[in-house]
Amino acid sequence: MTKLPKPGDEVTWGTSGGETHGTVEKVVTSTTHVKGHTAKATKEDPQVLVKSGKSGKQAVHKPEDLKKA
């Protein structure tokens, strides 16, 4: 399992336009809805809620898609 980032950690992730950065808000362990997207997270397969440093919008990503900045 990929090491989970902690709330407050600065992370980067890939986008269709390159790479962006943001801050981890929390680790999600249950089904969560963000921006019309459903993240089917579980305790066994958690996901990470991040806030973009560029747009200020929230998104949910799988831990393996994030790199610590």
Coordinates of N, CA, C and O in Angstrom, one line a residue:
M1 N 0.8 -1.2 0.0 CA 0.0 0.0 0.0 C 0.9 1.2 0.0 O 1.9 1.3 0.7
T2 N 0.5 2.2 -0.7 CA 1.2 3.5 -0.8 C 1.0 4.2 0.5 O -0.1 4.2 1.1
K3 N 2.0 4.9 1.0 CA 2.0 5.7 2.2 C 1.0 6.8 2.1 O 1.1 7.6 1.1
L4 N 0.1 7.0 3.0 CA -0.9 8.0 2.9 C -0.3 9.4 3.4 O 0.4 9.4 4.4
P5 N -0.6 10.4 2.6 CA -0.2 11.8 3.1 C -1.1 12.2 4.2 O -2.2 11.6 4.4
K6 N -0.6 13.1 5.0 CA -1.4 13.6 6.2 C -2.0 15.0 5.9 O -1.5 15.7 5.0
P7 N -3.1 15.3 6.5 CA -3.7 16.6 6.3 C -2.6 17.7 6.5 O -1.8 17.6 7.5
G8 N -2.6 18.7 5.6 CA -1.6 19.8 5.7 C -0.4 19.5 4.8 O 0.3 20.5 4.5
D9 N -0.2 18.3 4.4 CA 1.0 18.0 3.5 C 0.8 18.7 2.1 O -0.4 18.7 1.6
E10 N 1.8 19.2 1.6 CA 1.8 19.7 0.2 C 2.1 18.6 -0.7 O 3.1 17.8 -0.5
V11 N 1.3 18.5 -1.8 CA 1.4 17.4 -2.7 C 1.3 17.9 -4.2 O 0.8 19.0 -4.4
T12 N 1.8 17.1 -5.1 CA 1.6 17.4 -6.6 C 0.9 16.2 -7.2 O 1.0 15.1 -6.7
W13 N 0.3 16.5 -8.3 CA -0.4 15.4 -9.1 C -0.4 15.8 -10.6 O -0.4 17.0 -10.9
G14 N -0.5 14.8 -11.4 CA -0.6 15.0 -12.8 C -2.0 15.4 -13.3 O -3.0 14.9 -12.7
T15 N -2.1 16.3 -14.3 CA -3.3 16.7 -14.9 C -3.2 16.6 -16.4 O -2.1 16.4 -16.9
S16 N -4.3 16.8 -17.1 CA -4.2 16.8 -18.6 C -3.3 18.0 -19.1 O -2.8 17.9 -20.2
G17 N -3.2 19.0 -18.3 CA -2.3 20.2 -18.7 C -0.9 20.1 -18.1 O -0.2 21.1 -18.2
G18 N -0.5 19.1 -17.5 CA 0.8 19.0 -16.9 C 0.8 18.5 -15.4 O 0.3 17.4 -15.2
E19 N 1.2 19.4 -14.5 CA 1.2 19.0 -13.1 C 0.7 20.2 -12.3 O 0.9 21.3 -12.7
T20 N 0.0 19.9 -11.2 CA -0.5 20.9 -10.3 C -0.1 20.6 -8.9 O 0.4 19.5 -8.6
H21 N -0.4 21.5 -8.0 CA 0.0 21.3 -6.6 C -1.2 21.7 -5.7 O -2.1 22.4 -6.1
G22 N -1.1 21.2 -4.4 CA -2.2 21.6 -3.5 C -1.8 21.0 -2.1 O -0.8 20.6 -1.9
T23 N -2.8 21.1 -1.3 CA -2.7 20.7 0.1 C -3.7 19.6 0.5 O -4.9 19.7 0.1
V24 N -3.2 18.6 1.2 CA -4.1 17.6 1.6 C -5.1 18.1 2.7 O -4.6 18.7 3.7
E25 N -6.4 17.9 2.5 CA -7.3 18.3 3.5 C -7.7 17.2 4.5 O -7.8 17.4 5.7
K26 N -7.9 16.0 3.9 CA -8.2 14.8 4.8 C -8.1 13.6 4.0 O -8.2 13.6 2.7
V27 N -8.0 12.5 4.7 CA -8.0 11.1 4.1 C -9.5 10.7 4.2 O -10.1 10.8 5.2
V28 N -10.0 10.2 3.0 CA -11.4 9.8 2.9 C -11.5 8.3 3.0 O -10.8 7.6 2.2
T29 N -12.4 7.7 3.8 CA -12.5 6.3 4.0 C -13.9 5.8 3.7 O -14.3 4.7 4.1
S30 N -14.8 6.6 3.1 CA -16.1 6.2 2.8 C -16.5 7.0 1.5 O -15.8 7.9 1.1
T31 N -17.6 6.5 0.9 CA -18.0 7.1 -0.4 C -18.2 8.6 -0.2 O -18.9 9.0 0.8
T32 N -17.7 9.4 -1.0 CA -17.7 10.9 -0.9 C -18.0 11.5 -2.3 O -17.5 11.0 -3.3
H33 N -18.8 12.6 -2.3 CA -19.1 13.3 -3.5 C -18.4 14.6 -3.6 O -18.6 15.4 -2.7
V34 N -17.6 14.9 -4.6 CA -16.9 16.1 -4.8 C -17.0 16.5 -6.2 O -16.7 15.8 -7.1
K35 N -17.5 17.7 -6.5 CA -17.7 18.3 -7.9 C -18.4 17.3 -8.8 O -17.9 17.1 -10.0
G36 N -19.4 16.7 -8.4 CA -20.2 15.8 -9.2 C -19.5 14.4 -9.4 O -20.0 13.6 -10.2
H37 N -18.4 14.2 -8.8 CA -17.7 12.9 -8.9 C -17.9 12.1 -7.6 O -17.9 12.7 -6.5
T38 N -18.1 10.8 -7.7 CA -18.2 10.0 -6.6 C -17.0 9.2 -6.4 O -16.5 8.5 -7.2
A39 N -16.3 9.4 -5.2 CA -15.1 8.7 -4.9 C -15.5 7.5 -4.0 O -16.1 7.7 -2.9
K40 N -15.3 6.3 -4.4 CA -15.8 5.1 -3.7 C -14.6 4.6 -2.8 O -14.0 3.6 -3.0
A41 N -14.3 5.4 -1.8 CA -13.2 5.1 -0.9 C -13.7 4.2 0.2 O -14.9 4.2 0.5
T42 N -12.8 3.4 0.7 CA -13.1 2.5 1.9 C -11.9 2.5 2.8 O -10.9 3.1 2.5
K43 N -12.1 1.9 4.0 CA -11.0 1.8 5.0 C -9.8 1.1 4.4 O -8.6 1.4 4.6
E44 N -10.1 0.1 3.6 CA -9.1 -0.8 2.9 C -8.4 -0.1 1.7 O -7.3 -0.4 1.3
D45 N -9.2 0.8 1.1 CA -8.7 1.5 -0.1 C -9.1 3.0 0.0 O -9.9 3.5 -0.7
P46 N -8.4 3.7 0.9 CA -8.7 5.1 1.2 C -8.3 6.0 0.0 O -7.4 5.6 -0.8
Q47 N -8.9 7.2 -0.1 CA -8.5 8.2 -1.1 C -8.2 9.5 -0.3 O -8.4 9.6 0.9
V48 N -7.7 10.5 -1.0 CA -7.2 11.7 -0.4 C -8.0 12.9 -1.0 O -8.0 13.2 -2.2
L49 N -8.6 13.8 -0.1 CA -9.2 15.0 -0.5 C -8.1 16.1 -0.5 O -7.5 16.3 0.6
V50 N -7.9 16.7 -1.6 CA -6.9 17.8 -1.7 C -7.6 19.1 -2.2 O -8.6 19.1 -2.9
K51 N -7.0 20.2 -1.8 CA -7.4 21.5 -2.3 C -6.3 22.1 -3.2 O -5.2 22.2 -2.8
S52 N -6.7 22.4 -4.4 CA -5.7 22.9 -5.4 C -5.2 24.2 -5.0 O -5.9 25.1 -4.6
G53 N -3.9 24.4 -5.1 CA -3.2 25.7 -4.8 C -3.4 26.7 -5.9 O -3.3 27.9 -5.6
K54 N -3.8 26.2 -7.0 CA -4.0 27.1 -8.2 C -5.4 27.6 -8.3 O -5.6 28.8 -8.3
S55 N -6.4 26.7 -8.2 CA -7.8 27.1 -8.4 C -8.6 27.2 -7.1 O -9.6 27.8 -7.1
G56 N -8.0 26.6 -6.0 CA -8.8 26.6 -4.8 C -9.9 25.5 -4.7 O -10.6 25.4 -3.7
K57 N -10.0 24.7 -5.8 CA -11.1 23.7 -5.8 C -10.6 22.4 -5.1 O -9.4 22.2 -5.1
Q58 N -11.6 21.7 -4.7 CA -11.3 20.4 -4.0 C -11.4 19.3 -5.1 O -12.2 19.4 -6.0
A59 N -10.6 18.2 -4.8 CA -10.7 17.0 -5.6 C -10.3 15.8 -4.8 O -9.6 16.0 -3.8
V60 N -10.7 14.6 -5.2 CA -10.3 13.4 -4.5 C -9.4 12.6 -5.4 O -9.7 12.4 -6.6
H61 N -8.3 12.2 -4.9 CA -7.3 11.4 -5.6 C -6.9 10.1 -4.9 O -6.9 10.1 -3.7
K62 N -6.5 9.1 -5.6 CA -5.9 7.9 -5.0 C -4.5 8.3 -4.5 O -3.8 9.1 -5.2
P63 N -4.1 7.7 -3.4 CA -2.8 8.1 -2.8 C -1.6 7.8 -3.8 O -0.7 8.6 -3.8
E64 N -1.7 6.8 -4.7 CA -0.6 6.5 -5.6 C -0.5 7.6 -6.7 O 0.5 7.6 -7.4
D65 N -1.5 8.4 -6.9 CA -1.5 9.5 -7.9 C -0.8 10.8 -7.3 O -0.6 11.7 -8.1
L66 N -0.5 10.8 -6.0 CA 0.0 12.0 -5.4 C 1.5 11.8 -5.1 O 1.9 10.7 -4.7
K67 N 2.3 12.9 -5.2 CA 3.7 12.9 -4.8 C 3.8 14.0 -3.8 O 3.3 15.1 -3.9
K68 N 4.6 13.8 -2.7 CA 4.8 14.8 -1.7 C 5.7 15.9 -2.3 O 6.7 15.6 -3.0
A69 N 5.3 17.1 -2.1 CA 6.1 18.3 -2.7 C 7.3 18.6 -1.9 O 7.3 18.4 -0.7

